[in-house]
Coordinates of C-alpha atoms in Angstrom, one line a residue:
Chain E
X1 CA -18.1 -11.5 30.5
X2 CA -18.5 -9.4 27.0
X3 CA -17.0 -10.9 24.1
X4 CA -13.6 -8.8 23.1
X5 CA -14.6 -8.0 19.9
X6 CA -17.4 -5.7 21.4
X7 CA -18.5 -3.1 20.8
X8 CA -18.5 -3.4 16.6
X9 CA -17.9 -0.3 14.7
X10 CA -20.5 1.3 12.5
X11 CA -19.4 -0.2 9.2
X12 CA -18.7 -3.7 10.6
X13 CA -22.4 -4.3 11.8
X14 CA -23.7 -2.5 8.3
X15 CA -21.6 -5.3 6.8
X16 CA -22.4 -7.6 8.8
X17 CA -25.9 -6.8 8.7
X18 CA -25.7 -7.2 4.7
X19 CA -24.3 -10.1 4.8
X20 CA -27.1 -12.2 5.8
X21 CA -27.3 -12.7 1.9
X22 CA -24.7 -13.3 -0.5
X23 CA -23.2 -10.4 -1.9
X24 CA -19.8 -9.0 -3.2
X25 CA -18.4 -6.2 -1.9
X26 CA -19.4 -3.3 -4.2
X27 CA -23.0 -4.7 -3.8
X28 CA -22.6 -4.7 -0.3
X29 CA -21.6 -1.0 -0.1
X30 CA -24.8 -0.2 -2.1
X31 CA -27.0 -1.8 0.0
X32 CA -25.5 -0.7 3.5
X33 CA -26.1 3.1 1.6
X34 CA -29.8 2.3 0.8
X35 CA -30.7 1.2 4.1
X36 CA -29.0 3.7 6.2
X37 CA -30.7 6.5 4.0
X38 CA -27.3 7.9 2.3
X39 CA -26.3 8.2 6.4
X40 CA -23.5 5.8 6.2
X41 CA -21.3 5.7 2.6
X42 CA -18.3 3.3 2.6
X43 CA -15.6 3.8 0.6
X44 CA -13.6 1.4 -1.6
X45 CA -10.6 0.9 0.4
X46 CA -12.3 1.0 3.6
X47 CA -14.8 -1.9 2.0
X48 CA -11.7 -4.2 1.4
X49 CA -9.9 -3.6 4.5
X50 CA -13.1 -4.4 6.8
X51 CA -13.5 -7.6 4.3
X52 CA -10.3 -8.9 4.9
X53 CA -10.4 -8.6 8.2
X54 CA -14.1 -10.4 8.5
X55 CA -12.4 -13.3 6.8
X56 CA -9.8 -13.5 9.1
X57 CA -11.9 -13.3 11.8
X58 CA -14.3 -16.1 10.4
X59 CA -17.5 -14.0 10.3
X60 CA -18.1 -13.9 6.8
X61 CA -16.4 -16.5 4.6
X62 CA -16.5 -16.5 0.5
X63 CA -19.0 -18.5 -1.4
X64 CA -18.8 -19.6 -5.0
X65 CA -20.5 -17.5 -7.5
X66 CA -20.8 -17.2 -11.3
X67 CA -19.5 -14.1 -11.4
X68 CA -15.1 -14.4 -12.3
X69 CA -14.3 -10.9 -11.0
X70 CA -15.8 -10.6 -7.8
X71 CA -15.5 -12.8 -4.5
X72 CA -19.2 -13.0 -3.3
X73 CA -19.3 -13.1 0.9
X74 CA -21.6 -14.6 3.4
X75 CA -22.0 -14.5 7.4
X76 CA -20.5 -17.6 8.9
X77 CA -22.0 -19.3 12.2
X78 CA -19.8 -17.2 14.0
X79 CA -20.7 -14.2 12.1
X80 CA -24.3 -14.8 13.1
X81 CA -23.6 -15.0 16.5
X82 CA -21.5 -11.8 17.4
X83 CA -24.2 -10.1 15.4
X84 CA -27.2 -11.5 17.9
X85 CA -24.2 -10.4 20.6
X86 CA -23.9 -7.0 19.4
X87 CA -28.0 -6.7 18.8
X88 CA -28.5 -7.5 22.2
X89 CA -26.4 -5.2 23.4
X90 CA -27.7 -2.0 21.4
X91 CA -31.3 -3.0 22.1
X92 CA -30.0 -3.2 26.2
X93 CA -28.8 0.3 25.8
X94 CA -31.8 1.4 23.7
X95 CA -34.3 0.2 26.6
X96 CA -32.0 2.0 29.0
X97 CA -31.9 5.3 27.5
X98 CA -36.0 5.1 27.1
X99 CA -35.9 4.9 30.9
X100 CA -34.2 8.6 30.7
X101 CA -37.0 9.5 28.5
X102 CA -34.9 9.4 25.3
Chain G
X1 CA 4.9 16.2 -18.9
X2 CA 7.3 14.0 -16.2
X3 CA 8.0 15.1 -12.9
X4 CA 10.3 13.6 -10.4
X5 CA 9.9 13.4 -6.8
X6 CA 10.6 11.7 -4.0
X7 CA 8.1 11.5 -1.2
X8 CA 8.7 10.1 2.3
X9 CA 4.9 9.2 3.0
X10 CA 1.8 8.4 1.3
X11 CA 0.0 11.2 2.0
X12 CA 2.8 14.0 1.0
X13 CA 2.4 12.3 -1.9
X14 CA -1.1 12.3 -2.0
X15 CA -1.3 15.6 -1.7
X16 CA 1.4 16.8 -4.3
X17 CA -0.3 14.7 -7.0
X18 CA -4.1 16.7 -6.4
X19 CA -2.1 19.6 -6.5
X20 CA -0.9 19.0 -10.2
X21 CA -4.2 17.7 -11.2
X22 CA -5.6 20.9 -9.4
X23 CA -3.4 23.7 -11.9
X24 CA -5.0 21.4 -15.1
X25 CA -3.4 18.1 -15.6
X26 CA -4.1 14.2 -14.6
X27 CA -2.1 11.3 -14.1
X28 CA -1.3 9.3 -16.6
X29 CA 1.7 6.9 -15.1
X30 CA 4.0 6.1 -12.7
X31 CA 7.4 4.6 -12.3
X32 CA 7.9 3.9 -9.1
X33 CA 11.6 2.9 -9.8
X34 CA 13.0 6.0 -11.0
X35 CA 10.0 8.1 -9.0
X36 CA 8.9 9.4 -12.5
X37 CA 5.2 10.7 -12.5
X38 CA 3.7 11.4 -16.0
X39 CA 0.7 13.9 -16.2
X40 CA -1.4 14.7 -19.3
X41 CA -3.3 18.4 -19.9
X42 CA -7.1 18.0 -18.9
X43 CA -9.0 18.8 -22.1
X44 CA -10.3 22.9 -22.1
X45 CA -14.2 21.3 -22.4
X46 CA -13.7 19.1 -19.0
X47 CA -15.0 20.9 -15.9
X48 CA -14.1 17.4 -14.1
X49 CA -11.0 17.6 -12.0
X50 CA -10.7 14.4 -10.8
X51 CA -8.5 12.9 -7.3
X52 CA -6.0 10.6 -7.2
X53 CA -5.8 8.8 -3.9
X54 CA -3.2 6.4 -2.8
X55 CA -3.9 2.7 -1.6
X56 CA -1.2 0.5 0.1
X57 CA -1.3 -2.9 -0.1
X58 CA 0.6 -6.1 1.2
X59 CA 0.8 -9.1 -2.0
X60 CA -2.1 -10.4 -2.7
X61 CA -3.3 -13.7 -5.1
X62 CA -4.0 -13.1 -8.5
X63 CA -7.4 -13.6 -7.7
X64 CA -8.0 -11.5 -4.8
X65 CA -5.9 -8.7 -6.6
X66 CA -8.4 -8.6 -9.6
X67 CA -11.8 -8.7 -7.0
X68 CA -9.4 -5.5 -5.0
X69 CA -9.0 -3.8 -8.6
X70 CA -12.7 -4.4 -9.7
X71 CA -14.3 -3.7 -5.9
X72 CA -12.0 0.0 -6.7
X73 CA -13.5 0.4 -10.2
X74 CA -17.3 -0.6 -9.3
X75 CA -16.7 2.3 -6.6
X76 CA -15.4 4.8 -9.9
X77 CA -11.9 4.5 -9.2
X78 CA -10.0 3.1 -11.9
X79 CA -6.3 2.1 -11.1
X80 CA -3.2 4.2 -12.9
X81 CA -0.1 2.0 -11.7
X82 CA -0.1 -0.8 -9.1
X83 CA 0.5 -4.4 -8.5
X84 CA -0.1 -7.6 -7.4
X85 CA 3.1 -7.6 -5.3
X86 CA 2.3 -5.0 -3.0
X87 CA 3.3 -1.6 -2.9
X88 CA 1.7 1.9 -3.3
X89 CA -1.5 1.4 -5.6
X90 CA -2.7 4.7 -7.6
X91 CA -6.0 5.2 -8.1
X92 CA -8.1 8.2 -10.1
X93 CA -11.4 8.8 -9.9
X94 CA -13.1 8.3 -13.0
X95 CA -16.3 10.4 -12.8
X96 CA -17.4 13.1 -10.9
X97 CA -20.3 11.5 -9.1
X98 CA -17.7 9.1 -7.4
X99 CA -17.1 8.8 -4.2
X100 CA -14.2 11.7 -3.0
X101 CA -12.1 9.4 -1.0
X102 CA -11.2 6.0 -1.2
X103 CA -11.4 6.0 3.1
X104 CA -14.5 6.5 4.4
X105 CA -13.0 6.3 8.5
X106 CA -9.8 6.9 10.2
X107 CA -9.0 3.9 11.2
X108 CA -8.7 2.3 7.6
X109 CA -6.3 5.6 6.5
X110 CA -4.3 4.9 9.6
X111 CA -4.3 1.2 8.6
X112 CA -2.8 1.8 5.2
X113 CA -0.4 4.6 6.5
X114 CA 1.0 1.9 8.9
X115 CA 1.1 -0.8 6.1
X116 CA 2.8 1.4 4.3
X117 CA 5.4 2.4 7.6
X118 CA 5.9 -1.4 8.1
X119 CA 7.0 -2.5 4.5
X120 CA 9.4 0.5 4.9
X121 CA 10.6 -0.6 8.1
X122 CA 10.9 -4.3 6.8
X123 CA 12.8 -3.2 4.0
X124 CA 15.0 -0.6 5.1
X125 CA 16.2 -3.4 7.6
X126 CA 16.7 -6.0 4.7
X127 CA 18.7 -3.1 2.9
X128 CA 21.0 -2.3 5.2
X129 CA 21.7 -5.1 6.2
X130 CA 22.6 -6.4 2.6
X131 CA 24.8 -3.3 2.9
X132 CA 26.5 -4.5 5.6
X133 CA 27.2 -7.7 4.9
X134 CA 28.4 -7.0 1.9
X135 CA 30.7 -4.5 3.8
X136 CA 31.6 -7.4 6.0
X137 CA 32.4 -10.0 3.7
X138 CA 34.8 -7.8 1.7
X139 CA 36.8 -6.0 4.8
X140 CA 37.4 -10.4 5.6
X141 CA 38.8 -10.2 1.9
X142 CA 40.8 -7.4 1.7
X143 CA 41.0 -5.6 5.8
X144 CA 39.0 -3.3 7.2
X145 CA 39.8 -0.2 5.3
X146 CA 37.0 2.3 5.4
X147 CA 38.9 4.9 3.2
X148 CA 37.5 5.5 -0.1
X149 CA 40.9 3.5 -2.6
X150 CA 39.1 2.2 -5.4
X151 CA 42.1 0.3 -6.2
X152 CA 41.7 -1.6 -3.4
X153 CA 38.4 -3.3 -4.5
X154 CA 40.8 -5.2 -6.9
X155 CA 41.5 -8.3 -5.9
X156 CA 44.1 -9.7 -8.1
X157 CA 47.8 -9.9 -6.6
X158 CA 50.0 -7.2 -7.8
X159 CA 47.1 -5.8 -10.5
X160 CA 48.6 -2.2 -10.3
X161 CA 52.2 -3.2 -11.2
X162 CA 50.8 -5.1 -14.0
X163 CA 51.2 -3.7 -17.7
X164 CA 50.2 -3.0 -21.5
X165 CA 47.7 -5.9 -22.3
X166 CA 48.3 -8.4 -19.4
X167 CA 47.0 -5.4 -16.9
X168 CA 44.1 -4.4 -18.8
X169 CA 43.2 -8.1 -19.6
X170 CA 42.7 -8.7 -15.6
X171 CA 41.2 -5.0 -15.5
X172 CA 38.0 -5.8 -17.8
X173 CA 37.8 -9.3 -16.5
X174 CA 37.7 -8.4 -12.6
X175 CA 35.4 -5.0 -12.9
X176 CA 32.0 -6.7 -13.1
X177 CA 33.0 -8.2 -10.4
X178 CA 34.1 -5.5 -8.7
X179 CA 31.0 -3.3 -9.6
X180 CA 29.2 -6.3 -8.0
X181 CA 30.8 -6.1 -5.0
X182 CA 31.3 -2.3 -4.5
X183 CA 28.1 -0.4 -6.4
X184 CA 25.7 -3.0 -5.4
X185 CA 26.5 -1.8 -1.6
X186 CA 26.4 1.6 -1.9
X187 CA 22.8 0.4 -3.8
X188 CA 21.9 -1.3 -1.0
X189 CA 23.2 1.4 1.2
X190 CA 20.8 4.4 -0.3
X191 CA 17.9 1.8 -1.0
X192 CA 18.0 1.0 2.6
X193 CA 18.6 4.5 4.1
X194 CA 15.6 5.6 2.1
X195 CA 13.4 3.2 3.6
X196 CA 14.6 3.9 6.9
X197 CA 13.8 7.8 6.5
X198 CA 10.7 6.7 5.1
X199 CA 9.7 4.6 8.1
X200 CA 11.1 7.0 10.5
X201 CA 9.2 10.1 8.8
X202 CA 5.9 7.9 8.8
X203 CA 6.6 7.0 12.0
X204 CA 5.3 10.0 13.9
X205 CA 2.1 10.8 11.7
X206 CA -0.2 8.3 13.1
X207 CA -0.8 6.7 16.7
X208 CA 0.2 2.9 17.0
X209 CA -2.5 1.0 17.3

């Protein structure tokens, strides 16, 4: 049985992704823009609403930081493991569309 | 220069506000209250027309409010009028490099259209039905009379017969409450039938999730 929360959207596996490490959220955005090559850009509103609903979800969780203004994120246990979920999945249909020669 | 305007969804709005910016002008402030908007004139030497884009947003902690405002100006978009408490949040962009919307899918604008259709809906219920009981609890005082008899949202025996200083004594001292009574129903009345249109209107511009 696939977990509900399957299949994650674009921006929530780039987040998730970037999460690995602690970062807020404007540094998070920067990031998921580097390593998609300028491909995926998120915006500022679309940035908070996918972090509060991380949160809520326990996947990422907030971790103390020096800086006053920003809340700094991390992936959670749980975070870690829909990721591995979602992986697993892409990589499944990655080896099944090489086997139609794509 | 002030404008006034009422708008029934965010992205009417929206899109009024670029289209002032758009003949030369930017936004300066807004009173939500009185639905005053105050533009400036973009300086001659500026080529930079920037966007204002509109953010709903439920009450959030002091703390989480200031990460939300300094998450928006990291991302160049530096907030004209907004607040903790929730409500419509303006942003303008502050340089031209910035990003050219504050949504980068359509399921986050749909998410803050709906936000914004559910406070409406919450409210406009609230409203009216402070309208109505207040409706209520004076037709139990004085009948149900729906005519429109001023004199009869006086309470005091036999005011109207009443004269010279003795009438006008009881006058002044039973109008506030009067105006408490009456006005802050009819208030309640238009507060609440706005938010109704409003939810109603926002209603159809976005598929329930």
């Amino acid at each position: 049985m696939r977990d509900e929360h399957l299949p994650l959207t674009e921006t929530t596996f780039y987040i998730l992704l970037v999460l690995n490490q602690p970062l807020h959220g404007y540094a998070a955005m920067q990031k998921i823009r580097q390593l998609s090559h300028e491909q995926v850009k998120i915006a500022a509103g679309t940035m908070y609403g996918a972090i509060e609903k991380l949160l809520k979800l326990r996947w990422i969780q907030e971790v103390p930081s020096a800086d006053q203004r920003r809340r700094v994120y991390q992936l959670t246990d749980s975070g870690r493991i829909i990721l591995k979920l979602e992986t697993d999945r892409l990589r499944e249909l990655s080896r099944l569309a090489a086997d139609f020669n794509y | 220069m002030r404008k006034y305007k009422i708008f029934w969804s965010l992205a009417t709005e929206e899109r009024w506000l670029n289209q002032v910016q758009a003949a030369g002008f930017y936004l300066t402030a807004v009173n939500r209250l009185l639905h005053q908007y105050t533009f400036r004139q973009l300086s001659h030497s500026t080529s930079f027309q920037p966007k204002v884009c509109l953010d709903f947003q439920k009450p959030l902690s002091w703390r989480r409010y200031q990460d939300y405002c300094q998450l928006f100006a990291d991302s160049g978009w530096q907030l004209i009028q907004g607040s903790r408490f929730g409500g419509i949040q303006y942003f303008q962009q502050s340089y031209q490099a910035a990003d050219q919307e504050i949504f980068s899918d359509e399921q986050s604008r749909q998410a803050n259209w709906r936000r914004d259709h559910e406070y409406a809906r919450r409210y406009s219920i609230i409203f009216l039905s402070e309208a109505i009981l207040f409706r209520v609890t004076h037709a139990s005082a004085t009948g149900l009379d729906l005519t429109f008899d001023f004199r009869q949202w006086y309470l005091t025996p036999g005011i109207w017969h009443l004269q010279g200083f003795s009438f006008w004594k009881a006058f002044l001292i039973e109008t506030p409450f009067v105006a408490f009574r009456n006005l802050s129903m009819y208030l309640f009345l238009i507060i609440g039938l706005y938010y109704l249109a409003r939810s109603l209107y926002n209603g159809g511009k976005f598929a329930k999730s």
